[in-house]
Tab-separated table of C-alpha atoms in Angstrom:
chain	number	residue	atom	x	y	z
F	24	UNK	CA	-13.793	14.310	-8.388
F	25	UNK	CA	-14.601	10.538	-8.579
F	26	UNK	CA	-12.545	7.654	-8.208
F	27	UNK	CA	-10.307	7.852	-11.536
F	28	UNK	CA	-10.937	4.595	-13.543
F	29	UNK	CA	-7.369	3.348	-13.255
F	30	UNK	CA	-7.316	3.605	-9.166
F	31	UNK	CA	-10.789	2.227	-8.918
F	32	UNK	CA	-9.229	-1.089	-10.814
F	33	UNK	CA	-6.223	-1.171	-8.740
F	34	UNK	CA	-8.369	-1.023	-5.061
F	35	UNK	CA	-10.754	-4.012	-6.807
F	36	UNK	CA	-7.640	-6.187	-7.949
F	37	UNK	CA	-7.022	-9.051	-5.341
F	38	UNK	CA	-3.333	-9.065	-4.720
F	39	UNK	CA	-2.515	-9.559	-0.941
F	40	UNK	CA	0.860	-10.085	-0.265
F	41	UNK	CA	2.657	-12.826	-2.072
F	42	UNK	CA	0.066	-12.843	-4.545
F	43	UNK	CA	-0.057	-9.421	-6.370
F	44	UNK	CA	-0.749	-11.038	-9.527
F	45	UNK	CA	-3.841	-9.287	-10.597
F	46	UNK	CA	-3.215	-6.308	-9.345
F	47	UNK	CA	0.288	-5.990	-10.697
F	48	UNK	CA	-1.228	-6.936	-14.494
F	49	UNK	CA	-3.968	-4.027	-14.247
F	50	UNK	CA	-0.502	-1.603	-12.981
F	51	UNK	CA	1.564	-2.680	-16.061
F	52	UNK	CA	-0.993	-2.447	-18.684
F	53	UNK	CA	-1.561	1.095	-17.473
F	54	UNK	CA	1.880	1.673	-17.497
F	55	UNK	CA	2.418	0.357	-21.087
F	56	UNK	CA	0.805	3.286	-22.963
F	57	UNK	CA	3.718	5.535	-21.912
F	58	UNK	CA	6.948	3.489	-20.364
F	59	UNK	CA	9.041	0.722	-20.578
F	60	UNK	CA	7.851	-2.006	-18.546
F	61	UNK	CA	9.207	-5.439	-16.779
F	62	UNK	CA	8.765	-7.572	-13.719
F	63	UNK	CA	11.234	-9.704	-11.101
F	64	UNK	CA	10.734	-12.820	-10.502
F	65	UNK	CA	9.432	-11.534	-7.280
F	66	UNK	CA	6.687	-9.783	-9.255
F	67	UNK	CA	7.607	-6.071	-8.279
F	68	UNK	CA	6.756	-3.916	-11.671
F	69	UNK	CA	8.937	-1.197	-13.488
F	70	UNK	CA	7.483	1.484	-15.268
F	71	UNK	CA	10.676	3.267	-16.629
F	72	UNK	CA	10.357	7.022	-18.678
F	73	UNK	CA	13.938	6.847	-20.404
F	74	UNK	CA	15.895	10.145	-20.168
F	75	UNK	CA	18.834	9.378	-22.107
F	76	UNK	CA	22.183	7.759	-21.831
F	77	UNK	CA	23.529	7.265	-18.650
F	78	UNK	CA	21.660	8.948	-16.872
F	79	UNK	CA	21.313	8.666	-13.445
F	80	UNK	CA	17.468	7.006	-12.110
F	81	UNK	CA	14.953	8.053	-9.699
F	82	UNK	CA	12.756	5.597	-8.438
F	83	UNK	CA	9.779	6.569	-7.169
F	84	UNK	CA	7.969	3.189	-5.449
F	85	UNK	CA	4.696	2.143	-4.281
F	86	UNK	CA	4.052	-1.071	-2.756
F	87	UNK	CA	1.057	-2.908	-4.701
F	88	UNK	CA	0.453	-6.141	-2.149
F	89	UNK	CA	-2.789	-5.719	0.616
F	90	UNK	CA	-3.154	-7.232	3.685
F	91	UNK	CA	-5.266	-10.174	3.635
F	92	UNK	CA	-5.492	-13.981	4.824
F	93	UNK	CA	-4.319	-16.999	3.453
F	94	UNK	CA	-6.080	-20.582	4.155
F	95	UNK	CA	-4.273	-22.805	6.468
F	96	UNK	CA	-6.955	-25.531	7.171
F	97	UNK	CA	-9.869	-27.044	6.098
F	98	UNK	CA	-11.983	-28.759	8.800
F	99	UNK	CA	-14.492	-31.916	8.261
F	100	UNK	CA	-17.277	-29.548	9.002
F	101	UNK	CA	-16.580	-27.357	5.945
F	102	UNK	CA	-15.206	-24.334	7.891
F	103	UNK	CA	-12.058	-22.723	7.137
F	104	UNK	CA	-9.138	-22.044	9.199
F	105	UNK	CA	-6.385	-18.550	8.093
F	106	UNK	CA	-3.284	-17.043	9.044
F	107	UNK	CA	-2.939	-13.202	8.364
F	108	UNK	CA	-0.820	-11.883	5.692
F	109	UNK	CA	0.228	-8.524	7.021
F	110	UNK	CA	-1.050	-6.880	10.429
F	111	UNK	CA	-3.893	-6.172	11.592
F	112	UNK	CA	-6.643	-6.649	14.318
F	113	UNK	CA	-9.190	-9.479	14.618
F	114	UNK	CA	-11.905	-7.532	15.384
F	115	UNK	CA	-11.507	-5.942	11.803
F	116	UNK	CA	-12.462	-9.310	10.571
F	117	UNK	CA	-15.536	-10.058	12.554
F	118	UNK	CA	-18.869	-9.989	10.601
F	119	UNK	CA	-17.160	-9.292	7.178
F	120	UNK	CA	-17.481	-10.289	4.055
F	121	UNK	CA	-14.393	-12.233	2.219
F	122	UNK	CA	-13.010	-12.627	-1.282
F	123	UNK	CA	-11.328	-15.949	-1.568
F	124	UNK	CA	-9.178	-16.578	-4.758
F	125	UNK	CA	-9.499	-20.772	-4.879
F	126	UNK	CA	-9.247	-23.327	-6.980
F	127	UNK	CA	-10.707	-22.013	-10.321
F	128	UNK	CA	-12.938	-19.121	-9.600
F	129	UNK	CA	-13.054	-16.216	-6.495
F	130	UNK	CA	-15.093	-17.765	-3.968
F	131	UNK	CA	-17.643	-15.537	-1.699
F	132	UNK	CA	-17.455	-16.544	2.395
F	133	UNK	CA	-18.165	-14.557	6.172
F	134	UNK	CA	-15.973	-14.532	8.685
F	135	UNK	CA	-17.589	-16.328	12.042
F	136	UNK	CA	-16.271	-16.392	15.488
F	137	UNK	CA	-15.958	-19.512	17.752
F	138	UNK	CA	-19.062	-20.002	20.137
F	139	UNK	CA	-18.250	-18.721	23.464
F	140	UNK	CA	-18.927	-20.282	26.938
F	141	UNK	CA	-21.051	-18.890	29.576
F	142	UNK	CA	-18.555	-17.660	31.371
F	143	UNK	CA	-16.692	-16.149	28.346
F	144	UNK	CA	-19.348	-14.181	27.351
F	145	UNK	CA	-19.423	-12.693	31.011
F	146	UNK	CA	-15.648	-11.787	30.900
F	147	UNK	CA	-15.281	-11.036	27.549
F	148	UNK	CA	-12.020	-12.005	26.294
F	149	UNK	CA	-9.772	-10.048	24.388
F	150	UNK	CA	-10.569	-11.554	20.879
F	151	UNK	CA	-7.888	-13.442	18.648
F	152	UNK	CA	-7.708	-14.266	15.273
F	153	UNK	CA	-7.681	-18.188	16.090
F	154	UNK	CA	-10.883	-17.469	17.441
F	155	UNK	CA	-12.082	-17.125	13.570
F	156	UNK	CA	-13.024	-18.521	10.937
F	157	UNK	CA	-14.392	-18.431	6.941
F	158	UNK	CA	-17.702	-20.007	6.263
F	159	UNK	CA	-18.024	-20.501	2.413
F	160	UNK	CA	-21.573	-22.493	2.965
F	161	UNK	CA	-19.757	-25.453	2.669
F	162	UNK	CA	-21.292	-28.700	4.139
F	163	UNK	CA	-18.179	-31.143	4.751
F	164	UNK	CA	-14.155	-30.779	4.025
F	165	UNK	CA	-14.843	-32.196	0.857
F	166	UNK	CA	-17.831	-29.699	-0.650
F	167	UNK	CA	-15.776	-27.070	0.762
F	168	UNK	CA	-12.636	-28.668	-1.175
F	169	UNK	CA	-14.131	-28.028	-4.230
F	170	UNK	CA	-13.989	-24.550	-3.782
F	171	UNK	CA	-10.490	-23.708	-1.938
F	172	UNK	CA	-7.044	-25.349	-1.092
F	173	UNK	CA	-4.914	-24.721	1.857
F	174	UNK	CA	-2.889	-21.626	0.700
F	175	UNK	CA	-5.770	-19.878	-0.977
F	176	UNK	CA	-5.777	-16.451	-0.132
F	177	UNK	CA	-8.540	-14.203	0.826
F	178	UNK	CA	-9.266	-10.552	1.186
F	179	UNK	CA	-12.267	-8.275	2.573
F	180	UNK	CA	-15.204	-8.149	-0.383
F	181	UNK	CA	-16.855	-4.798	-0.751
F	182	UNK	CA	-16.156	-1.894	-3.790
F	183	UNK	CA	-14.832	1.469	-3.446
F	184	UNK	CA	-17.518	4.302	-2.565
F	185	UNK	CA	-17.340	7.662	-2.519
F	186	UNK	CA	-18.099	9.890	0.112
F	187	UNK	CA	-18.650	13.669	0.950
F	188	UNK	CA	-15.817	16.793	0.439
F	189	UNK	CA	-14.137	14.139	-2.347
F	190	UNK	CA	-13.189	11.548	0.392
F	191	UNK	CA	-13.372	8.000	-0.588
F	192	UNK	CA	-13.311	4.716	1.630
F	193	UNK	CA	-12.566	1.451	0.436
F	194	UNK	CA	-10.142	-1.764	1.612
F	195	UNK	CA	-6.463	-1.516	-0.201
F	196	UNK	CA	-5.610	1.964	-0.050
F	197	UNK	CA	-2.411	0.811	1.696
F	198	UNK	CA	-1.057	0.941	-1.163
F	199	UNK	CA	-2.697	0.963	-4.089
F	200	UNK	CA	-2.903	4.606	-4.050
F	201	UNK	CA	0.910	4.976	-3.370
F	202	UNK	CA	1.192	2.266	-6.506
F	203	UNK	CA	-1.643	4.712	-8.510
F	204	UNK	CA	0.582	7.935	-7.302
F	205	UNK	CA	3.836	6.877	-8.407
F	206	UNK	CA	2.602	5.313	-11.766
F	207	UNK	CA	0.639	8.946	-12.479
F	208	UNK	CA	3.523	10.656	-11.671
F	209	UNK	CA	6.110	8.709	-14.297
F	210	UNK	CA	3.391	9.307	-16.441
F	211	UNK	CA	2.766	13.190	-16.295
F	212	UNK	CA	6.651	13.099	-16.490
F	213	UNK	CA	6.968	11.415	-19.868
F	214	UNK	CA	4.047	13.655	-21.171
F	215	UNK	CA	6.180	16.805	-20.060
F	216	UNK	CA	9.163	15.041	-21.517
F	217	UNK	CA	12.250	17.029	-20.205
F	218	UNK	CA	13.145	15.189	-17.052
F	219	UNK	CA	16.825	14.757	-16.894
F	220	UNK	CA	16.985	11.250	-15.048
F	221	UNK	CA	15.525	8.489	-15.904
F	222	UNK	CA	12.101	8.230	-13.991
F	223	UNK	CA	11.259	4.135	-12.766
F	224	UNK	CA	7.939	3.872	-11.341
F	225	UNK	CA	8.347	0.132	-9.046
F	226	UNK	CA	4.957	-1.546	-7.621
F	227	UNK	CA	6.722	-3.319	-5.009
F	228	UNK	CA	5.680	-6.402	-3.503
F	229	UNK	CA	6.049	-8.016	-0.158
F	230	UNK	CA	6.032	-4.562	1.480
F	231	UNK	CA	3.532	-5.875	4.825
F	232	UNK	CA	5.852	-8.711	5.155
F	233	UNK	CA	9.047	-7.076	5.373
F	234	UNK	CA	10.124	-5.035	2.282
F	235	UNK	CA	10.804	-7.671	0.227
F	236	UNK	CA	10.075	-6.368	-3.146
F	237	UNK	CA	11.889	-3.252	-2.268
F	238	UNK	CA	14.960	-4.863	-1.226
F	239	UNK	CA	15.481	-6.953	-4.542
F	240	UNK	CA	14.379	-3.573	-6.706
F	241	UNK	CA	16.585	-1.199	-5.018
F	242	UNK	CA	19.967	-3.552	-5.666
F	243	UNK	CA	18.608	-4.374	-9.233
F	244	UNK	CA	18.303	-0.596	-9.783
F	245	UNK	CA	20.597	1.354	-8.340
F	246	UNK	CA	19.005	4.291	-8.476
F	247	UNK	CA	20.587	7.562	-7.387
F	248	UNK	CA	17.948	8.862	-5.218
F	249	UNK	CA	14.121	7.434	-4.438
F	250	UNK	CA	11.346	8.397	-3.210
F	251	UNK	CA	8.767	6.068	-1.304
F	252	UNK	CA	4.930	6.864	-1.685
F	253	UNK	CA	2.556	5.266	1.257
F	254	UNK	CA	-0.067	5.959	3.024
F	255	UNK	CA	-0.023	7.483	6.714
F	256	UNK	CA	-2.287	7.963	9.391
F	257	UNK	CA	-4.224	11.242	10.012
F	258	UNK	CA	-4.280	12.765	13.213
F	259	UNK	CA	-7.743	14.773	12.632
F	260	UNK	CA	-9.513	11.113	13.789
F	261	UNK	CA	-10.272	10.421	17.552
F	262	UNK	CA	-7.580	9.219	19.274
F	263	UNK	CA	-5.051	11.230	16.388
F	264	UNK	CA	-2.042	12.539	18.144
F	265	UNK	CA	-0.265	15.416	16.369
F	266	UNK	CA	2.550	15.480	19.354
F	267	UNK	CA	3.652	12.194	18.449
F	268	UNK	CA	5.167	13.364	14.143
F	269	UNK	CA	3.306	16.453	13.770
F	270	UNK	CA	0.211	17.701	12.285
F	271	UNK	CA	-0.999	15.252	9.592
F	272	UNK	CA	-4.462	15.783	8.339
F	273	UNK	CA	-6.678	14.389	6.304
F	274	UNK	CA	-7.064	17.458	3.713
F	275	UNK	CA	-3.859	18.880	4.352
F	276	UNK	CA	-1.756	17.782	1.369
F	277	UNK	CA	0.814	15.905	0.906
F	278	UNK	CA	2.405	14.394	4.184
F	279	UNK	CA	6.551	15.032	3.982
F	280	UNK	CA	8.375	12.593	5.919
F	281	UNK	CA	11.691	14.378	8.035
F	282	UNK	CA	14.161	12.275	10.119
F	283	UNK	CA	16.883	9.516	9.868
F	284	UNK	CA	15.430	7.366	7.713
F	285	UNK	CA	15.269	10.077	4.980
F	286	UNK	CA	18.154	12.381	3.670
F	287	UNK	CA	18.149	15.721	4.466
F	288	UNK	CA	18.500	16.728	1.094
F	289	UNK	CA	15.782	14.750	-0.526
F	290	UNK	CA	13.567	15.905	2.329
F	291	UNK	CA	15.010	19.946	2.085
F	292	UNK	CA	13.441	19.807	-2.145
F	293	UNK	CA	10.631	18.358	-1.366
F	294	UNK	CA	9.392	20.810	0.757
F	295	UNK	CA	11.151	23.484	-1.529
F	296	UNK	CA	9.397	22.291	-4.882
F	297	UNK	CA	6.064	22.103	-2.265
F	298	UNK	CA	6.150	25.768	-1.407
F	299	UNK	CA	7.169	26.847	-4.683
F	300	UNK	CA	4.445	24.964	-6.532
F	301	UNK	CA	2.031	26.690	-3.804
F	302	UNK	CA	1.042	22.648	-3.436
F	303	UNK	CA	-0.529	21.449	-0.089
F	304	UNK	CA	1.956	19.813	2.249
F	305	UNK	CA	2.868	18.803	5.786
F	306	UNK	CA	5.682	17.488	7.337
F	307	UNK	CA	5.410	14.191	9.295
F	308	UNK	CA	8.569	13.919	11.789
F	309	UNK	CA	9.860	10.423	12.625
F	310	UNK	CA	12.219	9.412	15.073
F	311	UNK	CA	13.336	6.037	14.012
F	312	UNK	CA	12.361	4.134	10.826
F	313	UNK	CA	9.283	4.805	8.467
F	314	UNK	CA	7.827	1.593	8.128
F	315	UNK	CA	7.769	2.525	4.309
F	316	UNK	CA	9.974	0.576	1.552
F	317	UNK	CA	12.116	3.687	1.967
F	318	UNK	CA	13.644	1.648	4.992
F	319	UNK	CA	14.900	-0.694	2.587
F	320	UNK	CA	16.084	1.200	-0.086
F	321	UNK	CA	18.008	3.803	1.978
F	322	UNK	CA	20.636	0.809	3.125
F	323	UNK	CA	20.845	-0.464	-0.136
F	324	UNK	CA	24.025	-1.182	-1.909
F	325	UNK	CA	26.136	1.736	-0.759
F	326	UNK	CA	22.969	3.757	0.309
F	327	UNK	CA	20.304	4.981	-1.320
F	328	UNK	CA	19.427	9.266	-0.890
F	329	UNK	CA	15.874	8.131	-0.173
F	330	UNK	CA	12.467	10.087	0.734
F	331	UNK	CA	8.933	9.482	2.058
F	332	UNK	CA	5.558	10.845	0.849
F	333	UNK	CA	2.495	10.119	2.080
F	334	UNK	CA	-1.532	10.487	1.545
F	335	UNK	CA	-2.843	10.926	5.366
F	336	UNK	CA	-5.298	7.981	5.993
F	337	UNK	CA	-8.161	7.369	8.271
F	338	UNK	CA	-8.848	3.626	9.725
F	339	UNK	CA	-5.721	2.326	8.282
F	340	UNK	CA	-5.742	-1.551	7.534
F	341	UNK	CA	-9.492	-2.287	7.838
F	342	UNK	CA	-11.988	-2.683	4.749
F	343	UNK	CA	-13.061	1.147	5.312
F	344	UNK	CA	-9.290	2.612	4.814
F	345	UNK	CA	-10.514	6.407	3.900
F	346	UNK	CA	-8.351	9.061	2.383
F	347	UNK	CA	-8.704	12.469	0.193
F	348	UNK	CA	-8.648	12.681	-3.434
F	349	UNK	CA	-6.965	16.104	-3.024
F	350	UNK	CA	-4.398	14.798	-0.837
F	351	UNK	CA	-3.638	12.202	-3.600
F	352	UNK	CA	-3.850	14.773	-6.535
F	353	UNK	CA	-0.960	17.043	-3.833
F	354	UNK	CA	1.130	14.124	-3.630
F	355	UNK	CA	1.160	13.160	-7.511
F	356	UNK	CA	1.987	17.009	-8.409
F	357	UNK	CA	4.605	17.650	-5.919
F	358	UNK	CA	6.472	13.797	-6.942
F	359	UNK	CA	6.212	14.747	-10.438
F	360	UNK	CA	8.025	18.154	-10.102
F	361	UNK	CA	10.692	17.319	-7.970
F	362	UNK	CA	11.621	14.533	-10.541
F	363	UNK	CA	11.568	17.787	-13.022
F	364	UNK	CA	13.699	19.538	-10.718
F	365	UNK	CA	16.246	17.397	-10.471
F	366	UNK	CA	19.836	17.511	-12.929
F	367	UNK	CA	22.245	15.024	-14.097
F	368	UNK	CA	24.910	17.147	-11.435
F	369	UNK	CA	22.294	17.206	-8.066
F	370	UNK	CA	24.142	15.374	-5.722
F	371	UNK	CA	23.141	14.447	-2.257
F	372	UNK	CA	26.130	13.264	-0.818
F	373	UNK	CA	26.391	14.693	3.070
């Protein structure tokens, strides 16, 4: 399988957090062949496949914003200062390649470190992110002023590949494939066309800065139940961990998130339309919160029945983020059906 055309425009759109912009357009002109589409002013995207009157909505979300940098400073020699947008560890940055989005074209620059002393090279310091910085080739603050402003932001510059057993690595799969999943599942919906709720596909923004575009879509909704789809990390990678939330591998399927967070209920169908489907599946157990925009939706309003699905993902926020287009194809199928399986009367009141 190669990297369908719509998900290979998605992970090339720049659209770090804050500034989803191009990456939100390329979602909703997907989404326009089959759904009814709109924005916030935060720039979170619907996708909704109408059911009916009154009835009730699922919303299945995907965050669409990246990790990346945004420029803070731009020094007399030329060289450009950043602040993160998201987490995620300077020595991912070293050596790369960057996209910057400036003033009227995307701008090409490396990422450099600061020279070290003598004696700094002999102790090796733990490396730091102010230790950084872009090089666009510029010769003075005002050549490199021509090309970027302060607030420009930047992300790592390389295109998807594809790799052996229908793996694929590239930067952005947190969470353009939850964004790709959740869009491909309204849509295989509305082709079946009996679903019985009204099925809202949201690209939320603001998700690696807190949520934000969750938060705003879950009150403006009100859906009845949702279902988050991220990315998580597989434990079949050195230094994976299966006794911290289970067994999670890449291959396996789609990851089902158990605990607090998520209700029972939600959680209970999903692995029941999993097993009946004969669709591949684990179960990823969390103690405390998900770190998914199902955190914010399941406090929403007067509480939102609220699940988590995930792709299992190796090197997670670097420009090599790798996953399994089976795992992906698992985790489309088994959101699609349970939004089949689910009647104007299923309640998941506890």
């Amino acid at each position: 399988m190669s990297i369908p055309p719509l998900l290979r425009d998605l992970l090339t759109a720049v659209g770090p957090s804050g500034q989803e912009g191009p990456a939100a357009a390329v979602w909703r002109d997907a989404a326009a062949g089959f759904a009814e589409v709109s924005s916030d002013t935060l720039g979170t995207s619907f996708a909704r496949v109408a059911a009916g009157e009154q009835a009730p909505t699922l919303a299945l979300v995907g965050h669409i914003d990246e990790i990346g940098v945004a420029i803070t400073h731009i020094g007399d020699d030329g060289l450009l200062a950043f602040g993160v947008l998201g987490g995620f560890d300077p020595e991912q940055m070293l050596g790369q390649r960057v996209l910057i989005v400036g003033r009227d074209r995307a701008v090409t620059g490396v990422v450099g470190r600061r020279l070290l002393s003598r004696e700094e090279r002999r102790d090796r310091p733990a490396l730091k992110h102010s230790d950084l910085h872009i090089d666009v080739g510029a010769s003075s603050r005002e050549d490199a002023e021509q090309l970027v402003r302060p607030g420009d932001v930047a992300v790592w510059e390389g295109e998807p590949i594809e790799l052996a057993n229908n793996r694929i690595a590239s930067r952005a799969l947190d969470n353009r494939l939850g964004a790709y999943a959740v869009l491909e599942a309204a849509r295989r919906v509305a082709v079946e066309g009996d679903s019985q709720l009204d099925v809202v596909a949201v690209a939320a923004v603001q998700e690696e800065l807190g949520y934000h575009g969750a938060r705003t879509a879950a009150y403006a909704l009100d859906p009845q139940v949702a279902i988050a789809v991220d990315v998580t990390w597989s434990t079949n990678a050195p230094g994976g961990n299966p006794k911290r939330v289970g067994k999670v591998e890449l291959g396996g399927g789609a990851a089902i998130t158990v605990g607090p967070v998520v209700n029972p209920g939600v959680s209970d169908l999903l692995r029941e339309t999993a097993a009946a489907q004969g669709i591949a599946h684990c179960v990823e157990v969390y103690s405390d919160r998900t770190q998914t925009d199902a955190d914010a939706f399941h406090v929403s309003r007067a509480g939102v029945p609220s699940g988590v699905v995930s792709i299992p993902v190796r090197y997670m926020h670097s420009p090599v983020e790798l996953c399994s287009l089976d795992d992906l194809e698992a985790v489309i199928v088994l959101v699609a059906a349970f939004a089949r399986r689910l009647t104007r009367e299923t309640s998941f009141l506890r």
